[in-house]
Coordinates of C-alpha atoms and ligand atoms in Angstrom, one line a residue:
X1 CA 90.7 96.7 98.2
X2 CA 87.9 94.7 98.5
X3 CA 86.0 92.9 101.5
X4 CA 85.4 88.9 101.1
X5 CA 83.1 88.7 104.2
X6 CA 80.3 91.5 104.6
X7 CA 78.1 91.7 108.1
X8 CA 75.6 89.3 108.1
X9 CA 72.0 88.4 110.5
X10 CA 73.1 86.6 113.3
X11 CA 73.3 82.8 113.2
X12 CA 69.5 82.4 114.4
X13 CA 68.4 84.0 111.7
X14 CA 70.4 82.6 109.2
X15 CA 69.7 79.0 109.5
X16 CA 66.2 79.5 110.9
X17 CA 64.2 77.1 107.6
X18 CA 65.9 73.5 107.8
X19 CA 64.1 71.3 105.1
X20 CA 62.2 68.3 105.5
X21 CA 62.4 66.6 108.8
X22 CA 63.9 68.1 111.8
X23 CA 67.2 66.9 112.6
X24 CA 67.7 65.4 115.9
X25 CA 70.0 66.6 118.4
X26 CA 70.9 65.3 122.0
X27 CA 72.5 68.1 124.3
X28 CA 74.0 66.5 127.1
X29 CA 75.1 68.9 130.0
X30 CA 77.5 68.1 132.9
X31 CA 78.2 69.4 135.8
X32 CA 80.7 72.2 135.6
X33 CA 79.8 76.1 136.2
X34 CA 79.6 76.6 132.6
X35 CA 76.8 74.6 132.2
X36 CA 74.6 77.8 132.2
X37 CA 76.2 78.5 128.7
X38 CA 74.7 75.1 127.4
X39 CA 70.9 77.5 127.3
X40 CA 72.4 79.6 124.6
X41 CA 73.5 77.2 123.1
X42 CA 70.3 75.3 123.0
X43 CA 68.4 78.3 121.9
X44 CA 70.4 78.9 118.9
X45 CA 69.6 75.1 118.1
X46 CA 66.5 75.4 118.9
X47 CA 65.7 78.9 117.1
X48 CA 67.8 77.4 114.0
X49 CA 64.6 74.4 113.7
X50 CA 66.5 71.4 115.3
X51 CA 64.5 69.0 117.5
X52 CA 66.5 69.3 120.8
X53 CA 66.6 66.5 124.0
X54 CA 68.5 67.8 127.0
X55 CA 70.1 65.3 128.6
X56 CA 71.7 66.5 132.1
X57 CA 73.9 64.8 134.7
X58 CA 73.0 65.3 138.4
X59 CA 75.4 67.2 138.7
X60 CA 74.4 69.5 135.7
X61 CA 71.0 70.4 137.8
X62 CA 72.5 71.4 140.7
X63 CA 74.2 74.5 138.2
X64 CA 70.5 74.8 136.2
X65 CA 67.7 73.2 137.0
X66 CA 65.3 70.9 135.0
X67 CA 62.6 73.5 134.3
X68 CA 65.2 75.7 132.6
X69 CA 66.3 72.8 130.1
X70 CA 62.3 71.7 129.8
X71 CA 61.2 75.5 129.1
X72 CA 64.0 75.8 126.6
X73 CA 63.6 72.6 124.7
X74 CA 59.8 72.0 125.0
X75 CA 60.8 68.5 126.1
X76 CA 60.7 66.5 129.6
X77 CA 64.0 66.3 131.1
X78 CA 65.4 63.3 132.8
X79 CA 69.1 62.4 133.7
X80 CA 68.3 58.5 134.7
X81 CA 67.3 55.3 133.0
X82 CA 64.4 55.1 135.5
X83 CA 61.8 58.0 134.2
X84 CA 59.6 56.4 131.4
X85 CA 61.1 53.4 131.4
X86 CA 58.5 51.3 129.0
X87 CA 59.7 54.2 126.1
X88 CA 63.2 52.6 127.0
X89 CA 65.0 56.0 126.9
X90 CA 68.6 54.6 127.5
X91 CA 68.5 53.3 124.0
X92 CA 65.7 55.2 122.3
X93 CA 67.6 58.3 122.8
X94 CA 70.7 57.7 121.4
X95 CA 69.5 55.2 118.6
X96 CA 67.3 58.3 117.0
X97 CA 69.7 61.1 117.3
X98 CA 71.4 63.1 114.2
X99 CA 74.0 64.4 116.5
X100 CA 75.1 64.3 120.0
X101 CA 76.7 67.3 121.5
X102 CA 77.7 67.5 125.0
X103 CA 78.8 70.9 126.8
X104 CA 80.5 71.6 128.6
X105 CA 82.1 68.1 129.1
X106 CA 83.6 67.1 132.3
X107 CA 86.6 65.6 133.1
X108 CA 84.6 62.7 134.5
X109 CA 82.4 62.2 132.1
X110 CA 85.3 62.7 129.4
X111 CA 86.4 59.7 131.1
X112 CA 83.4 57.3 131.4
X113 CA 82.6 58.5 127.6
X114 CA 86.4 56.5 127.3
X115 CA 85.8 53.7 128.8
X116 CA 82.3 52.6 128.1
X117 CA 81.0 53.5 131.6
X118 CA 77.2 53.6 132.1
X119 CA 75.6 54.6 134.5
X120 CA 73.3 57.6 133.8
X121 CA 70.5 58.7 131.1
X122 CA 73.7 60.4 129.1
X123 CA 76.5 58.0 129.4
X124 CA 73.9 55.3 128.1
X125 CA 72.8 57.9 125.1
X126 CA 76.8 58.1 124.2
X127 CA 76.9 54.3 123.8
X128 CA 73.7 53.9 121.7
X129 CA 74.2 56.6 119.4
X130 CA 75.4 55.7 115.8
X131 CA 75.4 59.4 114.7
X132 CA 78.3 61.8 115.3
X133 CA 79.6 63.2 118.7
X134 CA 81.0 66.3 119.6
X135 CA 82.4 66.8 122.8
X136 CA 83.2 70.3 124.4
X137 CA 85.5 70.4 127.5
X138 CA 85.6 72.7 130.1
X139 CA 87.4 72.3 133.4
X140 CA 90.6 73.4 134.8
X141 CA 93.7 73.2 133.3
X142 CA 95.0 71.0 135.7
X143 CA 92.7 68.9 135.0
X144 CA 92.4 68.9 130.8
X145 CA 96.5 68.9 131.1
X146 CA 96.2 65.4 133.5
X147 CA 97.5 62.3 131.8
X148 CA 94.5 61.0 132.3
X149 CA 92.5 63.3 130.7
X150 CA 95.2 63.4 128.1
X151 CA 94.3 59.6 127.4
X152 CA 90.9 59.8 127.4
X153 CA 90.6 62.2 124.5
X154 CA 93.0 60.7 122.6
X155 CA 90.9 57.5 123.1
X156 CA 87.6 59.1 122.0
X157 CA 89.4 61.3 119.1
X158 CA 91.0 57.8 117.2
X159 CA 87.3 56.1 117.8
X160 CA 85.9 59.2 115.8
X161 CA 84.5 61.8 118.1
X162 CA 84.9 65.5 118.2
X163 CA 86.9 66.7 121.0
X164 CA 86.9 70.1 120.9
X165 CA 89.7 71.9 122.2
X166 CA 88.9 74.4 125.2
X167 CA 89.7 77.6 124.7
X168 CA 92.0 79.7 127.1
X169 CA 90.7 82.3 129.4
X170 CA 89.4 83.2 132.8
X171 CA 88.1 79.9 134.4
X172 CA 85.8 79.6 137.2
X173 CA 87.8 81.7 140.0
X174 CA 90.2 84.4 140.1
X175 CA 92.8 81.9 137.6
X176 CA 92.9 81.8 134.3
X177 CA 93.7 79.5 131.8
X178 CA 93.5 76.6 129.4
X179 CA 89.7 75.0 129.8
X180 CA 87.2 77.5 129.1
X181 CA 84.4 76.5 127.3
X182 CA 84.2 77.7 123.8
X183 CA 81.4 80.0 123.2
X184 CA 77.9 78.7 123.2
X185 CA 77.9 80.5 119.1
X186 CA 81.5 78.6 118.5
X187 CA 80.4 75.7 119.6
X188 CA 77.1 75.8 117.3
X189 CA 79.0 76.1 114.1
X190 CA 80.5 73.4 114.8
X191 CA 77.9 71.2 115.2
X192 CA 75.7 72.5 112.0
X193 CA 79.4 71.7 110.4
X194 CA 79.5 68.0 111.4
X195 CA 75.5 67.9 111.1
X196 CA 76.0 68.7 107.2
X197 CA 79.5 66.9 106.5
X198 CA 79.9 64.5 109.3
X199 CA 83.0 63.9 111.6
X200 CA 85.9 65.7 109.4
X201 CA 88.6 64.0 108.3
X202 CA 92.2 64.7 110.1
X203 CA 93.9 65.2 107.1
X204 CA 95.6 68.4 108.0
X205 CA 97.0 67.0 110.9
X206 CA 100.9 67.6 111.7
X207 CA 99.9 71.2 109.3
X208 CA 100.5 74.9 110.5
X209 CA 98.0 77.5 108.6
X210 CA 97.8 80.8 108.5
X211 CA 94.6 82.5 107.9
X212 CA 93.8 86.6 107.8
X213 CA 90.0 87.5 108.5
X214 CA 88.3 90.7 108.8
X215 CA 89.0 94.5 107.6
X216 CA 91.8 96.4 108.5
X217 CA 91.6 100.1 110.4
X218 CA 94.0 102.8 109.5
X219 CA 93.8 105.8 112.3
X220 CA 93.4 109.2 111.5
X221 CA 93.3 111.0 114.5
X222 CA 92.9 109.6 118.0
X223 CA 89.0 109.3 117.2
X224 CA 88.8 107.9 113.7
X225 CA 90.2 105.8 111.2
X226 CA 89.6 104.8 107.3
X227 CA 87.8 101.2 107.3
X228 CA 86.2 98.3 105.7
X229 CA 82.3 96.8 106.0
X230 CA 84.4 93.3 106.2
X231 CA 83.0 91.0 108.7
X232 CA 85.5 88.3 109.2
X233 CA 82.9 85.5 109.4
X234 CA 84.7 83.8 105.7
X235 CA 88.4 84.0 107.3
X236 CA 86.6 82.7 110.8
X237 CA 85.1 79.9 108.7
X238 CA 88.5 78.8 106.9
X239 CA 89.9 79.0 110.3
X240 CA 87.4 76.7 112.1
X241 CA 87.4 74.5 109.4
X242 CA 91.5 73.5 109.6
X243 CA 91.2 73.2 113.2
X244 CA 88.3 71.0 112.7
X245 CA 90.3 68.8 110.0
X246 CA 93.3 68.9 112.4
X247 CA 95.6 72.2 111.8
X248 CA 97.4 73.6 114.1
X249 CA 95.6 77.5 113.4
X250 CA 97.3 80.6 113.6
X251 CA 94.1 83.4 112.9
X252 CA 94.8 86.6 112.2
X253 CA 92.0 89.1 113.0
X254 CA 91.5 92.3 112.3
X255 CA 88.5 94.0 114.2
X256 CA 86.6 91.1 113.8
X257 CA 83.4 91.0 116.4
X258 CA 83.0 87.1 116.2
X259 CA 83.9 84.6 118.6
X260 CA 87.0 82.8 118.6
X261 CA 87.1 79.9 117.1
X262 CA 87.3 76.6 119.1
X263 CA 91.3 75.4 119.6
X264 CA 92.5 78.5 116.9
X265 CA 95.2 80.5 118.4
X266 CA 93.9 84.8 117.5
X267 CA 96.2 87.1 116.8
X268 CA 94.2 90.2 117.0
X269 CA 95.4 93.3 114.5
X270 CA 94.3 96.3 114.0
X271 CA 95.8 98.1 111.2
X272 CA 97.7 96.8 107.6
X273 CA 101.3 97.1 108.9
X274 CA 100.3 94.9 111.6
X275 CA 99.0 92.6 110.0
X276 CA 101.4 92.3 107.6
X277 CA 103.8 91.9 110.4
X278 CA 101.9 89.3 112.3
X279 CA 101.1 87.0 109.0
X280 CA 104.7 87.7 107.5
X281 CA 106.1 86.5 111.5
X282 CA 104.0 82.9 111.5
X283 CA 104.3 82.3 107.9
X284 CA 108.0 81.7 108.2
X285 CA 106.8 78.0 109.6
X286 CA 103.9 77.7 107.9
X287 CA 102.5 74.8 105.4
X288 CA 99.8 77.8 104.3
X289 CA 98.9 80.8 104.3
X290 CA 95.2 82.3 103.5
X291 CA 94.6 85.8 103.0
X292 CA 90.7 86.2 103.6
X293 CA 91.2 89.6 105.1
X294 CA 90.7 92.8 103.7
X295 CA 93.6 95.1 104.2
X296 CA 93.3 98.3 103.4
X297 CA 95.5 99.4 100.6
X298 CA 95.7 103.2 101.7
X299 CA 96.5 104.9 105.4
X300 CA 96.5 108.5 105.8
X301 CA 99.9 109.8 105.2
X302 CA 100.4 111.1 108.6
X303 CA 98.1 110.6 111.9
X304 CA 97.0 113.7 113.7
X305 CA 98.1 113.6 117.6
X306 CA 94.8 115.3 118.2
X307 CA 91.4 115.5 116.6
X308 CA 90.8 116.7 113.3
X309 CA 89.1 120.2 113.3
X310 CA 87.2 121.4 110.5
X311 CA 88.2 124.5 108.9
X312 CA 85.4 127.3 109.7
X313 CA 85.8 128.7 106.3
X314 CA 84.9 125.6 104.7
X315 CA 88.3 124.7 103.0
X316 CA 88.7 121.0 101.4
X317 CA 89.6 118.3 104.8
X318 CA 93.1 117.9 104.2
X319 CA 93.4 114.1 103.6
X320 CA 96.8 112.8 102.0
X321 CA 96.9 109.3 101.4
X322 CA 99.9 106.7 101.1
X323 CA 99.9 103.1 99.9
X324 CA 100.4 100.2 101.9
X325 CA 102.3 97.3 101.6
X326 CA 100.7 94.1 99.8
X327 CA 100.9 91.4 101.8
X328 CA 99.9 88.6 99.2
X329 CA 101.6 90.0 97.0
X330 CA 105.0 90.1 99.4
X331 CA 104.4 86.3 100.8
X332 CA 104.0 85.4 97.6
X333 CA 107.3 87.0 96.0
X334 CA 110.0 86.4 98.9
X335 CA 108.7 82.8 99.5
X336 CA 110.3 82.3 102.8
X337 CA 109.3 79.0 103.2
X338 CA 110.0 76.8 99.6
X339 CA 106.4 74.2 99.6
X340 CA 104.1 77.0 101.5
X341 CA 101.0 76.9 99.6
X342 CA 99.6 80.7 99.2
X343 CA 95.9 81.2 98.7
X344 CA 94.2 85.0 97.7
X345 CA 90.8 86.0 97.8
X346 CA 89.2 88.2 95.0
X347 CA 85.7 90.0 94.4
X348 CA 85.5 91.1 91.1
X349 CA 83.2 92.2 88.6
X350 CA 83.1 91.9 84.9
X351 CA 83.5 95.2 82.6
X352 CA 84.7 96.8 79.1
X353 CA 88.0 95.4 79.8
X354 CA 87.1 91.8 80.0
X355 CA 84.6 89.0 82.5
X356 CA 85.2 88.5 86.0
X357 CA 87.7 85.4 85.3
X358 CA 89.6 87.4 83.0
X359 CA 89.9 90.5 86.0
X360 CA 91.0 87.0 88.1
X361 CA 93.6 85.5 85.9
X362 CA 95.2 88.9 85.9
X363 CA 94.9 89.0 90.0
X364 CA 96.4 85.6 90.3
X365 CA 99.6 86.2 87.7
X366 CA 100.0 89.6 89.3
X367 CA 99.4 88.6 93.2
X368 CA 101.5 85.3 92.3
X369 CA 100.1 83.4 94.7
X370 CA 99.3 79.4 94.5
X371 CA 95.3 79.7 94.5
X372 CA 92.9 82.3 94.2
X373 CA 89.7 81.8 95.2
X374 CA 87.1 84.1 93.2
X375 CA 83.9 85.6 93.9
X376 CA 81.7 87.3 91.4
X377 CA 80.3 89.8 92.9
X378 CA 78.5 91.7 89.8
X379 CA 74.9 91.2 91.4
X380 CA 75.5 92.4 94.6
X381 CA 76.4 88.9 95.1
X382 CA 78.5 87.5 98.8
X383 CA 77.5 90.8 100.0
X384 CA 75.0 90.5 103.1
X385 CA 74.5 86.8 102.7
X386 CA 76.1 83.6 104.5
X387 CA 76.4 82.2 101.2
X388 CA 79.1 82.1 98.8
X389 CA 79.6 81.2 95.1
X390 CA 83.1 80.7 93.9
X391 CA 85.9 79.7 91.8
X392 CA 88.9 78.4 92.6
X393 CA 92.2 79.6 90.2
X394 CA 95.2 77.5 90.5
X395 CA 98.7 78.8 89.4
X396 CA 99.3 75.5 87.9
X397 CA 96.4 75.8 85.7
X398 CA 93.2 74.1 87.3
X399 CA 89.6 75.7 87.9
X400 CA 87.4 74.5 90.8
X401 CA 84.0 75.9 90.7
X402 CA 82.2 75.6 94.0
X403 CA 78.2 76.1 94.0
X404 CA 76.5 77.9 96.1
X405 CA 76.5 77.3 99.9
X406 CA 77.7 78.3 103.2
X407 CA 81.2 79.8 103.7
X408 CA 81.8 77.0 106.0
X409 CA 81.1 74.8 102.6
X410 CA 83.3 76.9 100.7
X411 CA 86.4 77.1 103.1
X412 CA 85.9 72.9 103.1
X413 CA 86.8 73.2 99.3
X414 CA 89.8 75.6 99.7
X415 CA 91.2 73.2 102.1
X416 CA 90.7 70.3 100.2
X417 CA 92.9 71.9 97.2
X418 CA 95.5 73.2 99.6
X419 CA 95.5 69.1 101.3
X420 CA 95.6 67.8 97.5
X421 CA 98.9 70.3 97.0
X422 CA 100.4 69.1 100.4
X423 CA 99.6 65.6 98.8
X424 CA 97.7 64.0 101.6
Ligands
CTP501 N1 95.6 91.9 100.0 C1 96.7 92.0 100.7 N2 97.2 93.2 101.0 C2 96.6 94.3 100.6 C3 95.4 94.2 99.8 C4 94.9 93.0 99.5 O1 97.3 91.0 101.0 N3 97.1 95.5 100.9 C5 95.0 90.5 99.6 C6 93.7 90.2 100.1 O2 93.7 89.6 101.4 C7 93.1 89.2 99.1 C8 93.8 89.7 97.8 O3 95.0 90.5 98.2 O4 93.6 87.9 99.4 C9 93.0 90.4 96.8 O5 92.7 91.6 97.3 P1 92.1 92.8 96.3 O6 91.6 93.9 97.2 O7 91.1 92.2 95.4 O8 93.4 93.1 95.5 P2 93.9 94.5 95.0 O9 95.3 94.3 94.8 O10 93.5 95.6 95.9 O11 93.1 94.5 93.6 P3 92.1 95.6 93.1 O12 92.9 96.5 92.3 O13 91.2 94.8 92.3 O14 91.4 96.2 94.3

């Protein structure tokens, strides 16, 4: 077994030197309750070396107030065209901006974004901006489910704008469901995605993937279980990444501590068998399947009702170990579905017996899946990093090598071969 995806510092840190100038980014807020997760949001753009504006609705203020937004941003805050008005904000803001990112979103201003409406500091920003624009929604269902609504992002999504999907949950009162606003870290990703890249391109649209992430758990006794360091954060970056090109995502996590990602359905898991059972159920409909987890390979051969006692005479533990099933290995044998393209993930490590692609050739003939995407990780490399260096195996004969970058970089490539195989 190996783990793709080891724990790494928290997205502050990680992205805390940007080069060169500062890019710009406008935050617009509206008014809806979840406006008060727009600060987080804020600070991890601010803590990650962006140049922020906050621009708020009225209604935004009345759920946090100016000095909140100013303290936060180091900037003034206004929400009209009449504040300054000889630096001509209504245009200067917009016209200067990197990125635009407004959440939460309202249904109203969702609406006004649609039809070229006016008349505030933000709505004005949305219509001088050139740069990209990523909107977050959050209201009630109801209200994201109204024809209207329904129109209005369609509108904004053909003209180019990020509409991100809500994600479901408790809403404002006692009811819960679709129109939550993704979390404020979510939500961040995604804009340092279209920051680097731009708006993606929908060209896994109409597409069901499957992706596993994280490490799988296998119990031992009602307190303890064999594990994995795996952190998820590669499988959560493939995952983001087809939603974000248009997939309809089916993520499944095992023990993952990482928010969902915006508009991915999460199937969470917790040990091999169920995860086996959970990627083996949605693969039977879909177009691909990526195996970023980390299964474990053994479970104890039987799990103790109660807790484990060590022997007083200081006896070996008695741990018997049995093999579980491989689930790349299975998808990639029965082929349920003729056409699904079947990625693997590999760490390897040169030796006596031959160089890391050698150890990966072997993995991909043996695995027999379509693509195997390789990491070398002889230095210590992958492990405790954001980054990731790797090469993409093809059955069909083709290498890929992908320099160093983000995961987020590197799940863009993997996507693009699986696209080029679907023949978009
Ligand atoms: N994998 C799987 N089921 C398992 C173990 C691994 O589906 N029980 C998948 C992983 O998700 C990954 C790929 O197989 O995509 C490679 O995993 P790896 O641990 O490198 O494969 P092993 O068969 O365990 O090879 P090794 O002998 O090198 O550990």
């Amino acid at each position: 077994m190996t783990t793709h995806d080891e724990a790494v510092p928290p997205a502050g840190e990680r992205h805390s030197v940007v080069s060169g100038a500062r890019p710009r980014v406008v935050l617009g807020v509206t008014g809806g309750i979840a406006a008060y997760k727009a600060c987080e949001l804020l600070r991890l753009l601010t803590e990650s070396g962006h140049d922020v504006t906050v621009v708020p609705t009225e209604s935004a203020l009345r759920f946090v107030g100016a000095p909140t937004w100013a303290a936060l941003s180091g900037k003034p805050v206004h929400t009209g065209v009449w504040d300054d008005v000889h630096e001509v904000p209504h245009v200067r803001i917009g016209q200067s901006a990197d990125l635009v990112v407004v959440a939460p979103a309202t249904a109203d201003l969702l609406a006004k974004a649609a039809h070229g409406l006016a008349d505030d500091l933000l709505t004005n920003t949305l219509l001088t901006a050139r740069c990209p624009v990523v909107l977050a929604p959050a209201m009630h269902t109801e209200m994201w489910e109204h024809a209207a609504t329904a129109a209005n992002v369609a509108t904004l999504r053909e003209r180019g704008v990020v509409v991100v999907e809500p994600a479901e949950g408790r809403l404002t009162g006692a009811d819960s469901g679709k129109g939550r606003l993704p979390e404020p870290a979510e939500i961040f990703e995604l804009a340092l995605e279209v920051l680097a890249r731009g708006v993606p391109r929908a060209d896994l649209a109409g597409r069901r993937v499957v992706v596993s992430a994280g490490g799988t758990r296998e119990p031992l006794d009602p307190v303890r279980f064999l594990g994995n360091r795996s952190s998820g954060r590669q499988g959560y970056a493939l995952a983001r990444a087809a939603a974000s090109r248009g997939a309809e995502v089916t993520l499944v996590s095992a023990n993952v501590s990482l928010p969902d990602p915006a508009g991915v359905k999460v199937v969470r898991v917790e040990t091999t068998g169920q995860l086996r059972d959970a990627v083996v159920g949605a693969a039977a409909t879909a177009d691909a399947v990526v195996m970023a987890a980390a299964p474990a390979d053994f479970r104890p051969a039987s799990v103790s009702g109660s807790k484990i006692k060590k022997a007083g005479d200081g006896s070996a533990a008695p741990l018997e170990l049995e093999q579980n099933p491989d689930v790349l290995a299975e998808l990639s044998r029965d082929r349920v579905r003729p056409g699904t393209i079947i990625v693997g993930f590999a760490a390897e490590t040169g030796d006596d017996a031959g160089g890391v692609l050698d150890h990966a050739r072997d993995k991909l003939a043996r695995k027999g899946c379509d693509l195997l995407v390789v990491n070398d990780v002889s230095g210590g490399a992958v492990f405790g990093s954001d980054d990731n260096q790797a090469v993409i195996l093809a059955a069909d004969g083709s290498v890929v090598e992908v320099p160093l970058g983000t995961k987020a970089a590197l799940a863009h490539v993997v996507w693009d071969e699986v696209a080029r195989r679907f023949g978009t």
